[in-house]
């Protein structure tokens, strides 16, 4: 993928996610911060283009956006979901759902099966990525608080 | 705090914060933690909260007096991230400041009564999302411009059908069908060129990204029941979308 196409995709992802911050009724500075997650996950996705394995790409990109969300949530004392829901949108398998349906309608059984399994696998990759980073962060925060002998606090 | 605490009122107010969180799409563990935190801040150590996406049950066992229980049924949920943010803040302020109940009530009312963005802004946002995602998934400029109408149509249909309290499955099916119909229309009159890119871009407004994300976060936090419920919700939304667009596309295939 040439560089200007990646930049354009970055921009498109930002604009689309920005629209979603309005749909989900976000206010203030978060309107501009949350969509950056979408752009970050898209960069991560494209950096792994050489692997040719888009399940892996989805997985790593999800981890990138989950990491961004967890960090931002701790900086701004806001719930992680706010950033995660918006940032993960470019990866949500809307295209997968559509093509699965299209193959089903056109009676192409083999492509339908492949597409269905692939869509489920992408959804699974997203889920795993979120689970991994969230659990890791929880573990690290607990560890940190115990070492500092502070009261355990999970505001995010 | 010197004056006696009205535990019934404490239970009511804590449950109301929880219900508001759940209604606006917070994760289950956040709902349960918030209620527990608020109640514990006023000296009730024994509190059990059980929440699933449709119900909250809170039981508190105050130091003096009888055990109290409250059950709340939640009928409609939506995603409002600003309210979750402010309710989350409120619950932590309560723990730190332990304000009087009417002060909490006042702040809770202020949060809940703050309206969402007006309809034109929402329609614009949905149109912009469809526009952005159509370009993102590889549609050309004309596709993206036509896609604006698809996105706007989705929000308008959602709004219109919400007025009649239609269920989510039906709303998604109809929205997706109209989206596909408009895409076919634009391509048939020769303005746009890719049906698939336009429909994919527009149905990003409907796809269950929130359900998948929140379901996973619930499952990690150990709320298996709620996680499963949301996963099923995600599957149903996906099915509804496929059903709606599928009907229109197969009709299109039949007649053209």
CSV table of C-alpha atoms in Angstrom, one decimal:
chain,number,residue,atom,x,y,z
A,1,UNK,CA,0.0,0.0,0.0
A,2,UNK,CA,1.6,3.3,-1.0
A,3,UNK,CA,2.1,5.9,1.6
A,4,UNK,CA,-0.4,8.4,0.4
A,5,UNK,CA,-3.2,5.8,0.5
A,6,UNK,CA,-2.3,4.9,4.1
A,7,UNK,CA,-2.5,8.6,5.0
A,8,UNK,CA,-5.9,8.9,3.3
A,9,UNK,CA,-7.1,5.8,5.1
A,10,UNK,CA,-5.9,7.4,8.3
A,11,UNK,CA,-7.9,10.5,7.6
A,12,UNK,CA,-11.0,8.6,6.6
A,13,UNK,CA,-10.8,6.5,9.7
A,14,UNK,CA,-10.5,9.7,11.8
A,15,UNK,CA,-13.5,11.4,10.1
A,16,UNK,CA,-15.7,8.3,10.4
A,17,UNK,CA,-14.9,7.8,14.1
A,18,UNK,CA,-15.3,11.5,14.7
A,19,UNK,CA,-18.9,11.1,13.4
A,20,UNK,CA,-19.4,8.3,15.9
A,21,UNK,CA,-18.4,10.3,18.9
A,22,UNK,CA,-21.3,12.6,18.0
A,23,UNK,CA,-23.6,9.6,17.6
A,24,UNK,CA,-22.6,8.3,21.0
A,25,UNK,CA,-23.1,11.8,22.5
A,26,UNK,CA,-19.6,12.6,23.6
A,27,UNK,CA,-18.7,16.1,24.6
A,28,UNK,CA,-15.7,18.4,24.9
A,29,UNK,CA,-12.2,17.3,24.2
A,30,UNK,CA,-13.1,13.6,23.9
A,31,UNK,CA,-14.7,14.3,20.5
A,32,UNK,CA,-11.2,14.9,19.1
A,33,UNK,CA,-9.2,12.5,21.3
A,34,UNK,CA,-11.3,9.3,20.9
A,35,UNK,CA,-11.2,9.1,17.0
A,36,UNK,CA,-7.4,9.0,17.2
A,37,UNK,CA,-7.8,5.5,18.5
A,38,UNK,CA,-9.4,4.6,15.2
A,39,UNK,CA,-6.5,6.1,13.3
A,40,UNK,CA,-4.0,4.3,15.5
A,41,UNK,CA,-5.5,0.9,15.0
A,42,UNK,CA,-5.6,1.5,11.3
A,43,UNK,CA,-1.9,2.3,11.2
A,44,UNK,CA,-1.1,-0.8,13.3
A,45,UNK,CA,-3.2,-2.8,10.8
A,46,UNK,CA,-1.4,-1.5,7.8
A,47,UNK,CA,2.1,-1.8,9.3
A,48,UNK,CA,1.4,-5.6,9.5
A,49,UNK,CA,0.3,-5.8,5.8
A,50,UNK,CA,3.4,-7.8,5.0
A,51,UNK,CA,2.2,-10.7,7.1
A,52,UNK,CA,-0.7,-11.3,4.7
A,53,UNK,CA,-2.7,-12.6,7.7
A,54,UNK,CA,-5.6,-10.3,8.4
A,55,UNK,CA,-6.7,-12.2,11.6
A,56,UNK,CA,-3.3,-11.4,13.0
A,57,UNK,CA,-3.6,-7.8,11.8
A,58,UNK,CA,-7.0,-7.4,13.5
A,59,UNK,CA,-5.6,-8.9,16.7
A,60,UNK,CA,-2.6,-6.6,16.9
A,61,UNK,CA,-4.6,-3.5,15.8
A,62,UNK,CA,-7.1,-4.2,18.5
A,63,UNK,CA,-4.3,-4.5,21.1
A,64,UNK,CA,-3.0,-1.1,19.9
A,65,UNK,CA,-6.3,0.7,20.2
A,66,UNK,CA,-7.0,-1.1,23.6
A,67,UNK,CA,-3.6,0.1,24.8
A,68,UNK,CA,-4.3,3.7,23.7
A,69,UNK,CA,-7.8,3.6,25.4
A,70,UNK,CA,-6.4,2.3,28.7
A,71,UNK,CA,-3.7,4.9,28.8
A,72,UNK,CA,-6.1,7.8,27.8
A,73,UNK,CA,-8.6,6.6,30.4
A,74,UNK,CA,-6.1,6.8,33.1
A,75,UNK,CA,-4.9,10.2,32.1
A,76,UNK,CA,-8.4,11.7,31.9
A,77,UNK,CA,-10.0,9.6,34.7
A,78,UNK,CA,-12.7,8.5,32.2
A,79,UNK,CA,-14.1,5.1,31.5
A,80,UNK,CA,-12.1,3.0,29.1
A,81,UNK,CA,-15.2,2.1,27.1
A,82,UNK,CA,-15.5,5.7,25.9
A,83,UNK,CA,-12.3,5.4,23.8
A,84,UNK,CA,-12.5,1.7,23.0
A,85,UNK,CA,-16.0,1.7,21.5
A,86,UNK,CA,-15.0,4.5,19.1
A,87,UNK,CA,-11.5,3.4,18.4
A,88,UNK,CA,-12.3,-0.1,17.5
A,89,UNK,CA,-14.9,0.8,14.8
A,90,UNK,CA,-12.7,0.5,11.8
A,91,UNK,CA,-12.0,-3.1,12.7
A,92,UNK,CA,-15.6,-4.2,13.4
A,93,UNK,CA,-16.4,-6.7,10.6
A,94,UNK,CA,-19.2,-4.8,8.8
A,95,UNK,CA,-17.8,-5.8,5.5
A,96,UNK,CA,-17.6,-9.4,6.6
A,97,UNK,CA,-21.3,-9.4,7.6
A,98,UNK,CA,-22.2,-7.8,4.2
A,99,UNK,CA,-20.2,-10.2,2.0
A,100,UNK,CA,-21.4,-13.2,4.0
A,101,UNK,CA,-24.9,-12.1,3.3
A,102,UNK,CA,-24.2,-11.4,-0.3
A,103,UNK,CA,-22.7,-14.9,-0.9
A,104,UNK,CA,-25.7,-16.4,0.9
A,105,UNK,CA,-28.1,-14.5,-1.4
A,106,UNK,CA,-26.2,-15.4,-4.5
A,107,UNK,CA,-26.2,-19.1,-3.6
A,108,UNK,CA,-22.4,-19.4,-3.5
A,109,UNK,CA,-22.2,-21.9,-0.6
A,110,UNK,CA,-18.5,-22.3,-0.4
A,111,UNK,CA,-17.7,-18.6,-0.4
A,112,UNK,CA,-20.6,-18.2,2.1
A,113,UNK,CA,-19.0,-20.7,4.5
A,114,UNK,CA,-15.6,-19.2,4.2
A,115,UNK,CA,-16.8,-15.7,4.7
A,116,UNK,CA,-18.9,-16.6,7.7
A,117,UNK,CA,-16.0,-18.4,9.4
A,118,UNK,CA,-13.7,-15.5,8.6
A,119,UNK,CA,-16.1,-12.9,10.0
A,120,UNK,CA,-16.5,-14.9,13.2
A,121,UNK,CA,-12.7,-15.2,13.4
A,122,UNK,CA,-12.2,-11.5,13.0
A,123,UNK,CA,-14.8,-10.9,15.8
A,124,UNK,CA,-12.9,-13.4,17.9
A,125,UNK,CA,-9.6,-11.6,17.2
A,126,UNK,CA,-11.1,-8.3,18.4
A,127,UNK,CA,-12.5,-10.0,21.5
A,128,UNK,CA,-9.1,-11.6,22.3
A,129,UNK,CA,-7.2,-8.4,21.8
A,130,UNK,CA,-9.5,-6.5,24.2
A,131,UNK,CA,-9.4,-9.3,26.7
A,132,UNK,CA,-5.6,-9.5,26.7
A,133,UNK,CA,-4.8,-5.8,27.1
A,134,UNK,CA,-7.6,-5.2,29.6
A,135,UNK,CA,-6.5,-8.1,31.8
A,136,UNK,CA,-2.8,-7.1,31.5
A,137,UNK,CA,-3.6,-3.6,32.5
A,138,UNK,CA,-5.7,-4.7,35.5
A,139,UNK,CA,-3.0,-6.9,36.6
A,140,UNK,CA,-0.3,-4.2,36.3
A,141,UNK,CA,-2.5,-1.6,38.1
A,142,UNK,CA,-3.2,-4.0,41.0
A,143,UNK,CA,0.5,-4.9,41.2
A,144,UNK,CA,1.4,-1.2,41.2
A,145,UNK,CA,-1.1,-0.2,43.9
A,146,UNK,CA,0.0,-3.1,46.1
A,147,UNK,CA,3.6,-2.0,45.8
A,148,UNK,CA,2.8,1.6,46.6
A,149,UNK,CA,0.6,0.4,49.5
A,150,UNK,CA,-2.1,2.6,48.3
A,151,UNK,CA,-5.8,2.0,48.5
A,152,UNK,CA,-6.9,0.0,45.5
A,153,UNK,CA,-8.8,2.3,43.2
A,154,UNK,CA,-10.4,1.4,39.8
A,155,UNK,CA,-11.9,4.6,38.6
A,156,UNK,CA,-11.5,3.6,35.0
B,1,UNK,CA,-21.8,12.0,59.7
B,2,UNK,CA,-23.8,12.7,62.8
B,3,UNK,CA,-27.4,12.6,61.7
B,4,UNK,CA,-29.1,9.2,61.2
B,5,UNK,CA,-29.0,7.9,57.7
B,6,UNK,CA,-32.2,7.0,56.0
B,7,UNK,CA,-31.2,3.6,54.6
B,8,UNK,CA,-34.2,3.3,52.4
B,9,UNK,CA,-33.3,6.6,50.7
B,10,UNK,CA,-29.7,5.5,50.4
B,11,UNK,CA,-30.8,2.3,48.6
B,12,UNK,CA,-33.1,4.3,46.3
B,13,UNK,CA,-30.5,6.8,45.3
B,14,UNK,CA,-27.7,4.2,44.8
B,15,UNK,CA,-30.0,2.1,42.7
B,16,UNK,CA,-31.0,5.1,40.6
B,17,UNK,CA,-27.4,5.9,39.8
B,18,UNK,CA,-26.9,2.2,38.8
B,19,UNK,CA,-30.0,2.2,36.7
B,20,UNK,CA,-28.9,5.4,34.9
B,21,UNK,CA,-25.5,3.8,34.2
B,22,UNK,CA,-27.0,0.6,32.8
B,23,UNK,CA,-29.6,2.5,30.7
B,24,UNK,CA,-26.8,4.5,29.0
B,25,UNK,CA,-24.8,1.4,28.2
B,26,UNK,CA,-22.2,1.1,30.9
B,27,UNK,CA,-20.5,-2.3,31.6
B,28,UNK,CA,-22.1,-4.5,34.2
B,29,UNK,CA,-19.1,-4.4,36.6
B,30,UNK,CA,-19.2,-0.6,36.5
B,31,UNK,CA,-22.8,-0.6,37.5
B,32,UNK,CA,-22.3,-3.1,40.3
B,33,UNK,CA,-19.1,-1.4,41.6
B,34,UNK,CA,-20.7,2.1,41.6
B,35,UNK,CA,-23.7,0.9,43.6
B,36,UNK,CA,-21.5,-0.9,46.1
B,37,UNK,CA,-19.2,2.1,46.4
B,38,UNK,CA,-22.0,4.6,47.0
B,39,UNK,CA,-23.6,2.4,49.6
B,40,UNK,CA,-20.3,1.6,51.3
B,41,UNK,CA,-19.5,5.3,51.5
B,42,UNK,CA,-22.4,5.7,53.9
B,43,UNK,CA,-21.3,3.0,56.2
B,44,UNK,CA,-23.2,0.0,55.0
B,45,UNK,CA,-20.6,-2.8,54.6
B,46,UNK,CA,-22.9,-5.6,53.7
B,47,UNK,CA,-24.3,-5.0,50.2
B,48,UNK,CA,-25.0,-7.4,47.3
B,49,UNK,CA,-25.7,-6.2,43.8
B,50,UNK,CA,-26.7,-8.4,40.9
B,51,UNK,CA,-27.1,-6.7,37.5
B,52,UNK,CA,-27.8,-8.1,34.1
B,53,UNK,CA,-28.6,-5.9,31.1
B,54,UNK,CA,-32.3,-6.0,31.9
B,55,UNK,CA,-32.4,-6.0,35.8
B,56,UNK,CA,-30.7,-4.7,38.9
B,57,UNK,CA,-31.2,-6.3,42.3
B,58,UNK,CA,-29.6,-4.5,45.3
B,59,UNK,CA,-29.8,-5.8,48.8
B,60,UNK,CA,-28.2,-3.9,51.7
B,61,UNK,CA,-27.8,-5.0,55.3
B,62,UNK,CA,-27.5,-1.8,57.4
B,63,UNK,CA,-25.7,-1.7,60.8
B,64,UNK,CA,-29.1,-1.1,62.4
B,65,UNK,CA,-32.5,-2.0,61.1
B,66,UNK,CA,-33.9,-4.5,58.7
B,67,UNK,CA,-32.3,-5.8,55.5
B,68,UNK,CA,-33.6,-3.9,52.5
B,69,UNK,CA,-33.9,-5.0,48.9
B,70,UNK,CA,-34.8,-3.2,45.7
B,71,UNK,CA,-35.3,-4.6,42.2
B,72,UNK,CA,-35.3,-2.5,39.1
B,73,UNK,CA,-36.3,-3.7,35.6
B,74,UNK,CA,-34.6,-1.9,32.7
B,75,UNK,CA,-36.6,-1.8,29.5
B,76,UNK,CA,-34.6,0.3,27.1
B,77,UNK,CA,-30.9,0.8,26.7
B,78,UNK,CA,-28.8,3.1,24.5
B,79,UNK,CA,-25.3,4.3,24.3
B,80,UNK,CA,-24.5,7.7,25.7
B,81,UNK,CA,-20.9,7.9,26.6
B,82,UNK,CA,-21.1,11.4,28.0
B,83,UNK,CA,-23.6,10.3,30.7
B,84,UNK,CA,-21.5,7.3,31.6
B,85,UNK,CA,-18.5,9.6,32.0
B,86,UNK,CA,-20.4,12.0,34.3
B,87,UNK,CA,-22.2,9.3,36.3
B,88,UNK,CA,-18.8,7.7,36.9
B,89,UNK,CA,-17.5,11.0,38.2
B,90,UNK,CA,-20.6,11.4,40.3
B,91,UNK,CA,-20.1,8.0,42.0
B,92,UNK,CA,-16.5,8.8,42.9
B,93,UNK,CA,-17.4,12.3,44.2
B,94,UNK,CA,-20.0,10.7,46.4
B,95,UNK,CA,-17.4,8.4,47.9
B,96,UNK,CA,-15.1,11.3,48.6
B,97,UNK,CA,-17.5,14.0,49.7
B,98,UNK,CA,-20.5,12.0,51.1
B,99,UNK,CA,-22.9,14.7,50.1
B,100,UNK,CA,-26.5,14.9,51.4
B,101,UNK,CA,-29.0,12.8,49.4
B,102,UNK,CA,-30.8,15.8,47.9
B,103,UNK,CA,-27.5,17.1,46.5
B,104,UNK,CA,-26.9,13.7,44.8
B,105,UNK,CA,-30.4,13.8,43.6
B,106,UNK,CA,-29.9,17.2,42.1
B,107,UNK,CA,-26.7,16.2,40.3
B,108,UNK,CA,-28.3,12.9,39.1
B,109,UNK,CA,-31.2,14.9,37.6
B,110,UNK,CA,-28.9,17.3,35.9
B,111,UNK,CA,-27.0,14.4,34.2
B,112,UNK,CA,-30.0,12.4,33.2
B,113,UNK,CA,-32.0,15.4,31.9
B,114,UNK,CA,-29.2,16.7,29.7
B,115,UNK,CA,-30.5,16.0,26.3
B,116,UNK,CA,-28.5,14.2,23.5
B,117,UNK,CA,-27.5,16.1,20.5
B,118,UNK,CA,-30.5,17.5,18.6
B,119,UNK,CA,-31.8,15.3,15.8
B,120,UNK,CA,-30.3,17.3,12.9
B,121,UNK,CA,-26.8,16.9,14.4
B,122,UNK,CA,-27.4,13.1,14.9
B,123,UNK,CA,-28.6,12.8,11.3
B,124,UNK,CA,-25.5,14.7,10.1
B,125,UNK,CA,-23.3,12.5,12.3
B,126,UNK,CA,-24.7,9.3,10.8
B,127,UNK,CA,-24.4,10.7,7.3
B,128,UNK,CA,-20.8,11.7,8.0
B,129,UNK,CA,-20.0,8.2,9.4
B,130,UNK,CA,-21.4,6.6,6.3
B,131,UNK,CA,-19.4,9.0,4.2
B,132,UNK,CA,-16.2,8.3,6.0
B,133,UNK,CA,-16.5,4.5,6.1
B,134,UNK,CA,-17.5,4.3,2.4
B,135,UNK,CA,-14.2,6.1,1.6
B,136,UNK,CA,-12.4,4.0,4.2
B,137,UNK,CA,-13.6,0.7,2.6
B,138,UNK,CA,-12.5,1.8,-0.9
B,139,UNK,CA,-15.5,3.5,-2.4
B,140,UNK,CA,-14.9,6.4,-4.7
B,141,UNK,CA,-16.0,10.0,-4.2
B,142,UNK,CA,-19.4,9.7,-5.8
B,143,UNK,CA,-20.1,6.6,-3.7
B,144,UNK,CA,-19.2,8.5,-0.6
B,145,UNK,CA,-21.4,11.4,-1.5
B,146,UNK,CA,-24.4,9.2,-2.2
B,147,UNK,CA,-23.7,7.3,1.0
B,148,UNK,CA,-24.5,10.5,2.9
B,149,UNK,CA,-28.2,9.9,2.1
B,150,UNK,CA,-27.9,6.3,3.3
B,151,UNK,CA,-26.5,7.3,6.7
B,152,UNK,CA,-29.1,10.0,7.1
B,153,UNK,CA,-31.9,7.6,6.2
B,154,UNK,CA,-30.7,5.1,8.9
B,155,UNK,CA,-30.9,7.7,11.6
B,156,UNK,CA,-34.2,9.0,10.5
B,157,UNK,CA,-35.7,5.6,10.3
B,158,UNK,CA,-34.3,4.7,13.7
B,159,UNK,CA,-35.8,7.9,15.2
B,160,UNK,CA,-39.2,7.4,13.5
B,161,UNK,CA,-39.6,3.8,14.5
B,162,UNK,CA,-38.4,4.6,18.1
B,163,UNK,CA,-41.4,6.8,18.4
B,164,UNK,CA,-43.6,3.7,18.0
B,165,UNK,CA,-41.5,1.6,20.4
B,166,UNK,CA,-40.6,-0.9,17.7
B,167,UNK,CA,-38.1,-3.6,18.7
B,168,UNK,CA,-34.5,-3.3,17.8
B,169,UNK,CA,-34.4,-6.3,15.5
B,170,UNK,CA,-37.1,-4.9,13.3
B,171,UNK,CA,-35.5,-1.4,13.2
B,172,UNK,CA,-32.2,-2.9,12.2
B,173,UNK,CA,-33.8,-5.0,9.5
B,174,UNK,CA,-35.8,-2.1,8.0
B,175,UNK,CA,-32.8,0.3,8.2
B,176,UNK,CA,-30.5,-2.1,6.5
B,177,UNK,CA,-33.2,-2.9,3.8
B,178,UNK,CA,-33.7,0.8,3.1
B,179,UNK,CA,-29.9,1.3,3.0
B,180,UNK,CA,-29.5,-1.4,0.4
B,181,UNK,CA,-32.5,-0.1,-1.6
B,182,UNK,CA,-31.0,3.5,-1.7
B,183,UNK,CA,-27.6,2.0,-2.7
B,184,UNK,CA,-29.2,0.1,-5.5
B,185,UNK,CA,-31.1,3.2,-6.6
B,186,UNK,CA,-28.0,5.4,-6.8
B,187,UNK,CA,-26.2,2.7,-8.8
B,188,UNK,CA,-29.1,2.0,-11.1
B,189,UNK,CA,-29.5,5.7,-12.1
B,190,UNK,CA,-25.8,5.8,-12.7
B,191,UNK,CA,-24.6,8.2,-10.1
B,192,UNK,CA,-22.6,5.8,-7.9
B,193,UNK,CA,-20.8,2.7,-8.9
B,194,UNK,CA,-20.3,0.3,-5.9
B,195,UNK,CA,-23.3,-1.1,-4.1
B,196,UNK,CA,-21.2,-3.1,-1.7
B,197,UNK,CA,-18.9,-0.2,-0.6
B,198,UNK,CA,-21.9,2.1,0.0
B,199,UNK,CA,-23.9,-0.4,2.0
B,200,UNK,CA,-20.9,-1.5,4.1
B,201,UNK,CA,-20.1,2.1,4.9
B,202,UNK,CA,-23.6,2.9,5.8
B,203,UNK,CA,-24.3,-0.2,7.9
B,204,UNK,CA,-21.3,0.7,10.1
B,205,UNK,CA,-24.0,2.8,11.8
B,206,UNK,CA,-25.8,-0.4,12.8
B,207,UNK,CA,-23.0,-3.1,13.3
B,208,UNK,CA,-22.7,-4.3,16.8
B,209,UNK,CA,-19.3,-2.8,17.7
B,210,UNK,CA,-20.6,-1.7,21.1
B,211,UNK,CA,-22.2,-5.0,21.9
B,212,UNK,CA,-19.0,-7.0,21.0
B,213,UNK,CA,-16.7,-4.6,22.9
B,214,UNK,CA,-18.9,-4.4,26.1
B,215,UNK,CA,-19.7,-8.1,26.0
B,216,UNK,CA,-16.0,-8.9,26.1
B,217,UNK,CA,-15.3,-6.4,28.9
B,218,UNK,CA,-18.1,-8.0,30.9
B,219,UNK,CA,-16.8,-11.5,30.4
B,220,UNK,CA,-13.3,-10.4,31.5
B,221,UNK,CA,-14.7,-8.8,34.6
B,222,UNK,CA,-16.4,-12.2,35.4
B,223,UNK,CA,-20.0,-11.2,34.5
B,224,UNK,CA,-20.5,-14.2,32.3
B,225,UNK,CA,-24.3,-14.0,32.2
B,226,UNK,CA,-24.3,-10.4,31.0
B,227,UNK,CA,-21.5,-11.0,28.6
B,228,UNK,CA,-23.4,-13.9,27.0
B,229,UNK,CA,-26.5,-11.7,26.7
B,230,UNK,CA,-24.7,-9.0,24.9
B,231,UNK,CA,-22.9,-11.5,22.6
B,232,UNK,CA,-26.4,-12.9,21.6
B,233,UNK,CA,-27.5,-9.3,21.1
B,234,UNK,CA,-24.5,-8.8,18.7
B,235,UNK,CA,-25.4,-11.9,16.8
B,236,UNK,CA,-29.0,-10.8,16.5
B,237,UNK,CA,-28.0,-7.3,15.2
B,238,UNK,CA,-25.7,-8.9,12.7
B,239,UNK,CA,-28.5,-11.3,11.6
B,240,UNK,CA,-31.0,-8.4,11.3
B,241,UNK,CA,-28.6,-6.4,9.1
B,242,UNK,CA,-27.9,-9.3,6.9
B,243,UNK,CA,-31.6,-10.1,6.6
B,244,UNK,CA,-32.6,-6.6,5.6
B,245,UNK,CA,-29.9,-6.0,3.0
B,246,UNK,CA,-30.2,-9.6,1.8
B,247,UNK,CA,-33.9,-9.2,1.0
B,248,UNK,CA,-33.4,-6.1,-1.1
B,249,UNK,CA,-30.4,-7.4,-2.9
B,250,UNK,CA,-32.0,-10.7,-3.8
B,251,UNK,CA,-35.1,-8.8,-5.1
B,252,UNK,CA,-32.7,-6.7,-7.1
B,253,UNK,CA,-31.0,-9.8,-8.5
B,254,UNK,CA,-34.4,-11.2,-9.4
B,255,UNK,CA,-35.6,-8.3,-11.4
B,256,UNK,CA,-32.5,-6.8,-13.0
